[in-house]
Coordinates of C-alpha atoms and ligand atoms in Angstrom, one line a residue:
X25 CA 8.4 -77.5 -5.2
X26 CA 11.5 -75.6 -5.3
X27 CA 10.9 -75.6 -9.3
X28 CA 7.6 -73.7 -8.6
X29 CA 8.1 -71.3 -6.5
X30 CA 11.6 -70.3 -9.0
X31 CA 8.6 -70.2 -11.9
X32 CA 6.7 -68.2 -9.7
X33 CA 9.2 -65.9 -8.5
X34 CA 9.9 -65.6 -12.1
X35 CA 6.5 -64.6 -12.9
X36 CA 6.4 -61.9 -10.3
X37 CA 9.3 -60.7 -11.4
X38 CA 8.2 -60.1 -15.2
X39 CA 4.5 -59.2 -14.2
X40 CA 6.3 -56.3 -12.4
X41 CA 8.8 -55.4 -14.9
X42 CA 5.9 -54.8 -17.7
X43 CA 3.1 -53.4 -15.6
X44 CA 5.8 -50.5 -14.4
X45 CA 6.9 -50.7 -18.1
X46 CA 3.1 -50.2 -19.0
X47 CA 3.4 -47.2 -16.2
X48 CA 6.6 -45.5 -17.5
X49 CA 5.1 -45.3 -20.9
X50 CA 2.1 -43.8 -19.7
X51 CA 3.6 -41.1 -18.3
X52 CA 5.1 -37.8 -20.5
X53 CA 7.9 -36.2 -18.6
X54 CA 9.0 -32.6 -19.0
X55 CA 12.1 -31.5 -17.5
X56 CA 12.3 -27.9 -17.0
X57 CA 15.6 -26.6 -15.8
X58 CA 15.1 -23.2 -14.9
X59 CA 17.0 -20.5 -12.4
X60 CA 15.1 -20.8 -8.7
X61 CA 17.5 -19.1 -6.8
X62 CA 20.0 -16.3 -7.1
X63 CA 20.6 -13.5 -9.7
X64 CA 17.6 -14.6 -12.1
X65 CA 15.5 -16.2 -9.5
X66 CA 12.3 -14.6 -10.3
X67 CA 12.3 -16.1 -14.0
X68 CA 12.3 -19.5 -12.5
X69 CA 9.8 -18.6 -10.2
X70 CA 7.8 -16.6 -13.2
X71 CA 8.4 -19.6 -15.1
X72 CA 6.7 -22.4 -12.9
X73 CA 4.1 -20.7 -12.5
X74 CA 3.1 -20.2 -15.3
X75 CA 3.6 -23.9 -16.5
X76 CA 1.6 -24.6 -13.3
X77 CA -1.2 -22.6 -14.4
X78 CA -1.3 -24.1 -17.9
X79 CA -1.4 -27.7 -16.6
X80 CA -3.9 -26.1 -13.9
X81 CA -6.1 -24.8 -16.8
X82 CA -5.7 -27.9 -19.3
X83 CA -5.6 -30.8 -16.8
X84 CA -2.7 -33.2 -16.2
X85 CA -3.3 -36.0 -19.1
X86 CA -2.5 -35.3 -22.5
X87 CA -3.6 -38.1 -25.0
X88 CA -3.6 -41.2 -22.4
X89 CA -0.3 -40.0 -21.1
X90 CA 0.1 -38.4 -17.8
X91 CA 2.3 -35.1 -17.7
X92 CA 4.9 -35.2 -15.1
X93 CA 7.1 -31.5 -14.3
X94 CA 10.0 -32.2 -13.1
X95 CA 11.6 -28.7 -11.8
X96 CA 15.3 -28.5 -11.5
X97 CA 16.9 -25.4 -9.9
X98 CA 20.4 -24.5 -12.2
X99 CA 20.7 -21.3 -10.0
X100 CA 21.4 -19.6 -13.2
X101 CA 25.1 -21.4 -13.6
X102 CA 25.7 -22.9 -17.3
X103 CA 27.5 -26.3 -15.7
X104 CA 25.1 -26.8 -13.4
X105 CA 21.9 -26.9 -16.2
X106 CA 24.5 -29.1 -18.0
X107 CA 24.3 -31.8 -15.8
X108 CA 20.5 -31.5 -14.3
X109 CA 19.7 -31.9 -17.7
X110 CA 21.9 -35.1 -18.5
X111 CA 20.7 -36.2 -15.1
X112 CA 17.1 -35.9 -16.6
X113 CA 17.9 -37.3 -20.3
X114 CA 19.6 -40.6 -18.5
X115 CA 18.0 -41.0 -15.4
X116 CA 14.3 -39.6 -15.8
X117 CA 14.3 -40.4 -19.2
X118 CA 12.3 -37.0 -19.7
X119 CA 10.5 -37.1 -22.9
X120 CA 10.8 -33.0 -23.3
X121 CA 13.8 -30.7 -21.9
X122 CA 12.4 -26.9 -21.4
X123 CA 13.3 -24.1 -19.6
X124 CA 16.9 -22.8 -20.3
X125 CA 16.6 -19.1 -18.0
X126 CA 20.0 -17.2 -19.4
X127 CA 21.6 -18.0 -22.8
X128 CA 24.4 -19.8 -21.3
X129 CA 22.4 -22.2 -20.1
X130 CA 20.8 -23.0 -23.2
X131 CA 24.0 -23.0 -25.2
X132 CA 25.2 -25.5 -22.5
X133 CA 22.5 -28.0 -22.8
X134 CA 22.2 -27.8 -26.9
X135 CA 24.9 -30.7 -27.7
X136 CA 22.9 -32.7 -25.3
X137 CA 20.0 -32.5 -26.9
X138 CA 21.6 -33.0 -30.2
X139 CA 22.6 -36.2 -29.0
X140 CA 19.9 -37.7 -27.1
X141 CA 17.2 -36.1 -29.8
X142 CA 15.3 -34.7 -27.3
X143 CA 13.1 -31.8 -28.0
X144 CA 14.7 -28.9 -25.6
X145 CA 11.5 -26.0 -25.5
X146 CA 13.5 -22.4 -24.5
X147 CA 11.2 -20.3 -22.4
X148 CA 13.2 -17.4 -22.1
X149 CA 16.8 -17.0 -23.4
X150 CA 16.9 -14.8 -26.3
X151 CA 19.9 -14.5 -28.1
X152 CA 19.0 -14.6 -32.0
X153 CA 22.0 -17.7 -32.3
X154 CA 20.4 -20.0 -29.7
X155 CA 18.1 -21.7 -32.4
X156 CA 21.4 -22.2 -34.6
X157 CA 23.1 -24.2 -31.7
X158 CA 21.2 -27.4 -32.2
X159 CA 17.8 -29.0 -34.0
X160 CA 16.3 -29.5 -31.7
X161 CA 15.6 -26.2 -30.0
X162 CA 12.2 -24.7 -30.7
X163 CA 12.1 -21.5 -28.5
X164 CA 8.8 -19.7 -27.5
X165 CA 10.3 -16.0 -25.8
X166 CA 11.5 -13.5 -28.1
X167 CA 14.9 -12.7 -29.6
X168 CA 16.6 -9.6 -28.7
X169 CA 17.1 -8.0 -32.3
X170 CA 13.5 -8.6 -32.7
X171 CA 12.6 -6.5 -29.7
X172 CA 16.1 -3.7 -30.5
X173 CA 14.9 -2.9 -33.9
X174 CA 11.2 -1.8 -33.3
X175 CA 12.8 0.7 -31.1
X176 CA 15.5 2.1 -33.1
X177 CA 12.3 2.8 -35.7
X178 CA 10.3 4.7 -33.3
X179 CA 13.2 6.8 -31.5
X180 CA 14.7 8.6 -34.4
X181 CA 10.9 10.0 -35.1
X182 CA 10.2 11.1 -31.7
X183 CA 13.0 13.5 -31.3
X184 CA 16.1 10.8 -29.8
X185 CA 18.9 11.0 -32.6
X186 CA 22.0 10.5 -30.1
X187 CA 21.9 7.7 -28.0
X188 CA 24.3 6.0 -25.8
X189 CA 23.5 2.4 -25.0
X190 CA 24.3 0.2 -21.7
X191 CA 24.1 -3.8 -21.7
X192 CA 24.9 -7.0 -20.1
X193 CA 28.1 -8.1 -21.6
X194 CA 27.2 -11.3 -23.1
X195 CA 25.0 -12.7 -26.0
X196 CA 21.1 -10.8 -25.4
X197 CA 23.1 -7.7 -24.4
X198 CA 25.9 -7.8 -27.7
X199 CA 22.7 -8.3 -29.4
X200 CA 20.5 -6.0 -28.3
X201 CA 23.5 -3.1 -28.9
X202 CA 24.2 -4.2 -32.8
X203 CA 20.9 -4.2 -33.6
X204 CA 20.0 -1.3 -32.1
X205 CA 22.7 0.3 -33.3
X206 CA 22.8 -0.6 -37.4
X207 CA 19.4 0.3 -37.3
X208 CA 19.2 3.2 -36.1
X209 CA 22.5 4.7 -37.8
X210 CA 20.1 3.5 -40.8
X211 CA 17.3 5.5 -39.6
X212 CA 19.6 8.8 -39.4
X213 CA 20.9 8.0 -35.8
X214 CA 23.5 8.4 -33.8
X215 CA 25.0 5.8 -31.4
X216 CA 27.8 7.9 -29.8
X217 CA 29.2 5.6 -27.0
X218 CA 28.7 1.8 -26.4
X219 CA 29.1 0.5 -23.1
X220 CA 28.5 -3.3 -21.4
X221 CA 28.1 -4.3 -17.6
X222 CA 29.5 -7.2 -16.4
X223 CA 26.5 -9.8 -16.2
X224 CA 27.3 -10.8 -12.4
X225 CA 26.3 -8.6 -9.9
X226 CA 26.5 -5.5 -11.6
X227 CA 27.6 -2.1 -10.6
X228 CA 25.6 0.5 -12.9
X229 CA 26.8 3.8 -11.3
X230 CA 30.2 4.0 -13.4
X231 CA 28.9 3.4 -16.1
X232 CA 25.8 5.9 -15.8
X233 CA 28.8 8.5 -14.7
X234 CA 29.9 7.9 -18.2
X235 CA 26.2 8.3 -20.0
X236 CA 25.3 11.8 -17.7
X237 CA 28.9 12.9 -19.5
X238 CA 28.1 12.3 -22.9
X239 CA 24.6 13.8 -23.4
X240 CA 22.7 11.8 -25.3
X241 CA 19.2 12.4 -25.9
X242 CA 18.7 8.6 -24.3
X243 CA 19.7 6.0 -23.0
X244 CA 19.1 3.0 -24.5
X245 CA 19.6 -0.5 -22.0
X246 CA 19.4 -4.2 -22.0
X247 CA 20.0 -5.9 -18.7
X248 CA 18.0 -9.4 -18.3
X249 CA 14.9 -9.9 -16.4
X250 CA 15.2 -8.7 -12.9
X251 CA 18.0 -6.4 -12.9
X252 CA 15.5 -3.4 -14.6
X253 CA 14.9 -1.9 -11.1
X254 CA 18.6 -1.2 -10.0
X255 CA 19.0 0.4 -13.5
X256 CA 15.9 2.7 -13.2
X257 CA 16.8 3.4 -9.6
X258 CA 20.2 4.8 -10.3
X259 CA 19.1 6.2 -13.1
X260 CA 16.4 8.5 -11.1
X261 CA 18.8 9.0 -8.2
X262 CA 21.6 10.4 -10.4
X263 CA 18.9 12.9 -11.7
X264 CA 19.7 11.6 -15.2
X265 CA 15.6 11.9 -16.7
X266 CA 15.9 16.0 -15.3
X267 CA 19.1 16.3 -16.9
X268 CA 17.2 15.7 -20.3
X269 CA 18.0 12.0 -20.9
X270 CA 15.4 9.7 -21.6
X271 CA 15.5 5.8 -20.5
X272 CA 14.5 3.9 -23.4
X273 CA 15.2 0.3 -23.9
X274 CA 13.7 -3.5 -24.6
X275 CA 11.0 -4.5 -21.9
X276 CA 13.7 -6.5 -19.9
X277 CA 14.3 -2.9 -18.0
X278 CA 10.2 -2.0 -17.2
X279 CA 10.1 -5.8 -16.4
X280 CA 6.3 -6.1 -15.4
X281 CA 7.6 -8.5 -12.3
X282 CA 9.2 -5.5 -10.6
X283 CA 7.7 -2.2 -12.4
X284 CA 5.1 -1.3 -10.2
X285 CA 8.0 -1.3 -7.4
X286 CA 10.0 0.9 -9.5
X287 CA 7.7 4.2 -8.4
X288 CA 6.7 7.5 -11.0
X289 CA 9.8 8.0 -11.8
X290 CA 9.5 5.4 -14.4
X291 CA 6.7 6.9 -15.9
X292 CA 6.8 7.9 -19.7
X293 CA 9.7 5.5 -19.7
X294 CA 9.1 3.8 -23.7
X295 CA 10.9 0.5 -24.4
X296 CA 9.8 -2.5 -27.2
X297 CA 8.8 -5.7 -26.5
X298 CA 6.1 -8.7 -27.1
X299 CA 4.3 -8.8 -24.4
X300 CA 3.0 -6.5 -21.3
X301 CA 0.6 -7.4 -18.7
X302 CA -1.6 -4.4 -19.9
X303 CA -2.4 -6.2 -23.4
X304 CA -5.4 -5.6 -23.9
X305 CA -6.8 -8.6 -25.0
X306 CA -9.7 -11.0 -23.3
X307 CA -7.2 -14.2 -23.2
X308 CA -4.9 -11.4 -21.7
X309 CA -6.9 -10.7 -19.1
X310 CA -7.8 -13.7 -18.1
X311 CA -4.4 -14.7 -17.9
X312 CA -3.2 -11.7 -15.5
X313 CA -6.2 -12.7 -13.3
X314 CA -5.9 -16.7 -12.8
X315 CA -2.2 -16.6 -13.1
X316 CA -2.6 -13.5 -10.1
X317 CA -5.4 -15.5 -8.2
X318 CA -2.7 -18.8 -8.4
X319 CA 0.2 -16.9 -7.0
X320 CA -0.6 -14.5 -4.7
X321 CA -0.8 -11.3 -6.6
X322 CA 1.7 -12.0 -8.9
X323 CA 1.3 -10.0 -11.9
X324 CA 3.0 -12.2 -14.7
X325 CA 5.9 -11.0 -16.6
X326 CA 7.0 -11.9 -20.5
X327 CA 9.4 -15.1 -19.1
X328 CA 6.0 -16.2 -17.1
X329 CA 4.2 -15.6 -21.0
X330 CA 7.1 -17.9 -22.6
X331 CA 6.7 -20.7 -20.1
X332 CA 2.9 -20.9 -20.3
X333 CA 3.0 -20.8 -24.2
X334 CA 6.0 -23.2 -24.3
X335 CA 3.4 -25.4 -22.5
X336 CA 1.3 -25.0 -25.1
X337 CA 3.6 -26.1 -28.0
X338 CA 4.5 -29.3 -25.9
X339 CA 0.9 -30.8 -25.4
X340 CA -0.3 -29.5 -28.8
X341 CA 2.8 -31.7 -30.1
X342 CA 1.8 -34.5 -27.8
X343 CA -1.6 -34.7 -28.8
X344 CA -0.9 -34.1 -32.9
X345 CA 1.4 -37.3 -32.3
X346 CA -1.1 -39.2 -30.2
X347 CA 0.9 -39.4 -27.5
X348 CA 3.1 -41.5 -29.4
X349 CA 5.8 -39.6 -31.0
X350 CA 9.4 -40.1 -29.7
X351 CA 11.8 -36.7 -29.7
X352 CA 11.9 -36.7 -33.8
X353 CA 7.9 -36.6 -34.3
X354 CA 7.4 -34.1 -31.1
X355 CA 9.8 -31.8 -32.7
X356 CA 8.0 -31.9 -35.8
X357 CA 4.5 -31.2 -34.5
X358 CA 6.0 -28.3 -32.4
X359 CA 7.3 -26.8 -35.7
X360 CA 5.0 -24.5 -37.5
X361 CA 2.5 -24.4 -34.5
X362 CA 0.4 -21.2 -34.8
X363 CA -1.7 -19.7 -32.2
X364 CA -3.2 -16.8 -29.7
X365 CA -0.9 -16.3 -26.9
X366 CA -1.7 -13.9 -24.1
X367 CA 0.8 -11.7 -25.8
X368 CA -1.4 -11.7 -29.1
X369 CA -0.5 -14.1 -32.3
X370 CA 2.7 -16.2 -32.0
X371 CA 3.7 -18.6 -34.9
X372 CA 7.0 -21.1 -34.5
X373 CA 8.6 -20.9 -37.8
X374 CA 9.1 -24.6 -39.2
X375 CA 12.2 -23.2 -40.9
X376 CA 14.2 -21.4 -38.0
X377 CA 12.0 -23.2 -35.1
X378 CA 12.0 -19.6 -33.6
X379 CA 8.9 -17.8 -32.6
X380 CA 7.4 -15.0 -35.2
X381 CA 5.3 -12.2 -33.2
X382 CA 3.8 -8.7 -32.6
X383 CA 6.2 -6.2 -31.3
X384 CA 4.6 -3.4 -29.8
X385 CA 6.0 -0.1 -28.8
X386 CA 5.0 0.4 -25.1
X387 CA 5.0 3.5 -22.2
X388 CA 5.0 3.2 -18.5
X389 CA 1.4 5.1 -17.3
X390 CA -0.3 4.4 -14.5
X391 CA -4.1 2.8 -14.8
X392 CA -5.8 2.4 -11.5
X393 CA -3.2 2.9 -9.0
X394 CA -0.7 1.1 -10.8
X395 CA 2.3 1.1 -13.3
X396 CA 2.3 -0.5 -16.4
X397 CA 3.7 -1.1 -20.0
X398 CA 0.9 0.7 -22.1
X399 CA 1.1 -0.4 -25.7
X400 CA 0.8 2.2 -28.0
X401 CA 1.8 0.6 -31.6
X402 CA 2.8 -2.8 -32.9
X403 CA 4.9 -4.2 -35.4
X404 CA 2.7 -7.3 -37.0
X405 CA 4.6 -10.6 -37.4
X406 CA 7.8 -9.7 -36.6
X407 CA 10.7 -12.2 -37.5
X408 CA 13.9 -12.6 -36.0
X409 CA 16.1 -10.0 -37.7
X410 CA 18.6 -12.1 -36.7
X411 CA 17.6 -15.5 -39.0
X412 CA 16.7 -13.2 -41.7
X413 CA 19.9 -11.9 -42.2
X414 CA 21.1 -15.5 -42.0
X415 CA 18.4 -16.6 -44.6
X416 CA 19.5 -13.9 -46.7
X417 CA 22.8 -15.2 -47.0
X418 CA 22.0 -19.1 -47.4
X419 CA 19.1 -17.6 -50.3
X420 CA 22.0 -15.8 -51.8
X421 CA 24.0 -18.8 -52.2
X422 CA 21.5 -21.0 -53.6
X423 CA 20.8 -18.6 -56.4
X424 CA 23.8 -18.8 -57.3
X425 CA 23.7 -22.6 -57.4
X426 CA 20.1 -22.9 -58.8
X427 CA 20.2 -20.2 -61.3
X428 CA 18.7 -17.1 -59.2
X429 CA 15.6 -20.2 -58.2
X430 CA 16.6 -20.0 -54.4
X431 CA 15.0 -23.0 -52.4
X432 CA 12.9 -23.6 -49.7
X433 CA 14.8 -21.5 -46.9
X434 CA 14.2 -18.5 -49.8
X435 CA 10.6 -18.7 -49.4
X436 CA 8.4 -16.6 -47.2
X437 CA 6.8 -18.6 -44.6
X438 CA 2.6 -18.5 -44.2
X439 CA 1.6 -18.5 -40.9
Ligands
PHB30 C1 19.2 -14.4 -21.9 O1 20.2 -14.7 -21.1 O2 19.1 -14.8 -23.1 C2 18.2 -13.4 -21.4 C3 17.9 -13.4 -20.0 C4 16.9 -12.5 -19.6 C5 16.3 -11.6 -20.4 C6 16.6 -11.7 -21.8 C7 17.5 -12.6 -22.3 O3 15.4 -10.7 -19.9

């Protein structure tokens, strides 16, 4: 008797241990580590909506395999996404890592990835190097240089030769300033003063002291998503636009999550980036609306864009492995990925994992009532200026090596 009811306990016991093995596997987590509070709180709220919306619009089961969010708030500090996201490689056993809101954060969680081979999707850092930090990054928002170079093209033709420029003192912001910078002393420019915030709770009025001084022609700024209004404000209130400079920049500063709060004085304001909320395109436009309908009025911004196409890449990967694929064959079937984005066409290179896209060359004008980032022009299939410099360098070497034959890194991609 006693032997029986051991067997059946035994039983029980491994009935339940397969059927909520059977469970576990059938689900596909994502853990998406993303600021919800603080400084860059409205990229994490951007952010999750937008992946929201996307599981909203292509249901919750991906190849047998239920998707599972799992949102983690990092409030924007590096040691803090460290440790959600070990908490979610060990204890979750989360199948994807995504998110990643600042560069810190996604140079923080790299190694982990490395080491657990889990696919880690970045939605919205943008520092050209994050790619290089670890295999296993595939990133679907934009690179700074990519966004700093269209501009220093355009501004040298439209009357700006002397330009001061103001960033965030850390990676998108050091970025954004060489780039900017070499290429427009290329153009014929002039960069006549450099000057960098601190990232934490920033203080721009010194600093635009400084730029009213020097008398440039513009002003050129990078300051991340969400700290574009206290710029522009202080900018206006210091009379700086009647004084004869113009505010140009990347699309962090007309951020389309705070621009139409940012009054006329940001009209005529031209800055470069990959996406505006005025694309016109119809899978544009249908975006705005749902992701508007979904969230109150929300008008979505270019982190919201990276999210929802980062969803993209991870249930297009998920269904190209069947549902099947552990972190090696997911990373592969994200690699090379090419498709229309609300933005327009986005590619991820297979070579550099980072996202190839239009830039487009955009003004602040107001279209029924309301501000926006017009686009005007577009750069087609624009690379990170960044990796191509790099590639440059490793196709130099191997010519060397191979007798001027190069190798695969040396060979265009085709998207
Ligand atoms: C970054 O930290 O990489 C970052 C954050 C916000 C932006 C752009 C870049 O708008």
């Amino acid at each position: 008797m006693k032997k029986r009811f051991l067997l059946q306990t035994l039983a029980l016991a491994a009935l339940a241990a397969s059927t909520s093995g059977v469970m576990a596997q059938e689900k596909f987590k994502i853990g998406l580590v993303l600021p919800m509070t603080g400084q860059q709180a409205t990229t994490g709220r951007q952010i999750e909506a937008a992946a929201r919306l996307y599981m909203a619009q292509h249901g919750d089961t991906v190849a047998g395999k239920k998707i599972e969010l799992i949102v983690k708030d990092d409030t924007s500090l590096p040691d803090q996404t460290r440790r959600l996201a070990q908490e979610l490689i060990v204890n979750d056993k989360v199948n994807v890592l995504a998110g990643m809101g600042i560069t810190p954060s996604a140079m923080a969680v790299a190694p982990l990835a490395t080491q657990s081979k889990t696919p880690l999707v970045v939605m919205a850092a943008a520092t050209s190097s994050i790619t290089e930090a670890s295999p296993y990054i595939v990133r679907t928002s934009f690179t700074l240089p990519q966004a700093s170079v269209a501009l220093a093209d355009w501004a040298p033709k439209n009357g700006i030769k002397k330009v001061v420029t103001l960033v965030s003192d850390y990676g998108p912001g050091i970025d954004a300033e060489k780039f900017f910078k070499e290429r427009l002393t290329f153009n014929g420019g002039q960069v006549i003063e450099q000057l960098r915030v601190p990232l934490r709770n920033p203080d721009f009025a010194p600093f635009l002291q400084k730029v009213r001084d020097a008398k440039p022609d513009a002003l050129f700024v990078f300051v991340p998503s969400g700290a574009g209004a206290a710029v522009m404000k202080q900018f206006l209130e210091r009379g700086m636009d009647k004084a004869g400079i113009k505010l140009i920049g990347t699309g962090d500063v007309t951020d389309d999550d705070q621009l139409n709060d940012m009054g006329d004085g940001a009209l005529g304001v031209v800055t470069s980036h990959h996406y505006s909320a005025a694309h016109p395109s119809a899978l544009n436009k249908k975006f705005v609306e749902s992701f508007s309908a979904a969230n109150k009025g929300l008008r979505p911004n270019f982190m919201a864009v990276g999210g929802y196409d980062g969803m993209r890449v991870i249930y297009e990967a998920l269904r190209a492995t069947k549902g099947q694929g552990g972190g090696e064959a997911l990373l592969g079937a994200m690699k090379g990925q090419i498709f229309e984005s609300p933005r327009g066409k986005m590619f991820i290179d297979a070579q550099t994992r980072d996202v190839v896209q239009d830039i487009y060359l955009r003004k602040v004008e107001k279209k029924d009532g309301q501000l926006f980032n017009v686009e005007f022009d577009v750069i087609k299939d624009v690379k990170d200026p960044g990796k191509v410099k790099f590639l440059l360098f490793v196709c130099f070497f191997l010519s060397l090596g191979e007798g001027g034959g190069g190798g695969q890194p040396c060979q265009r991609p085709q998207p």
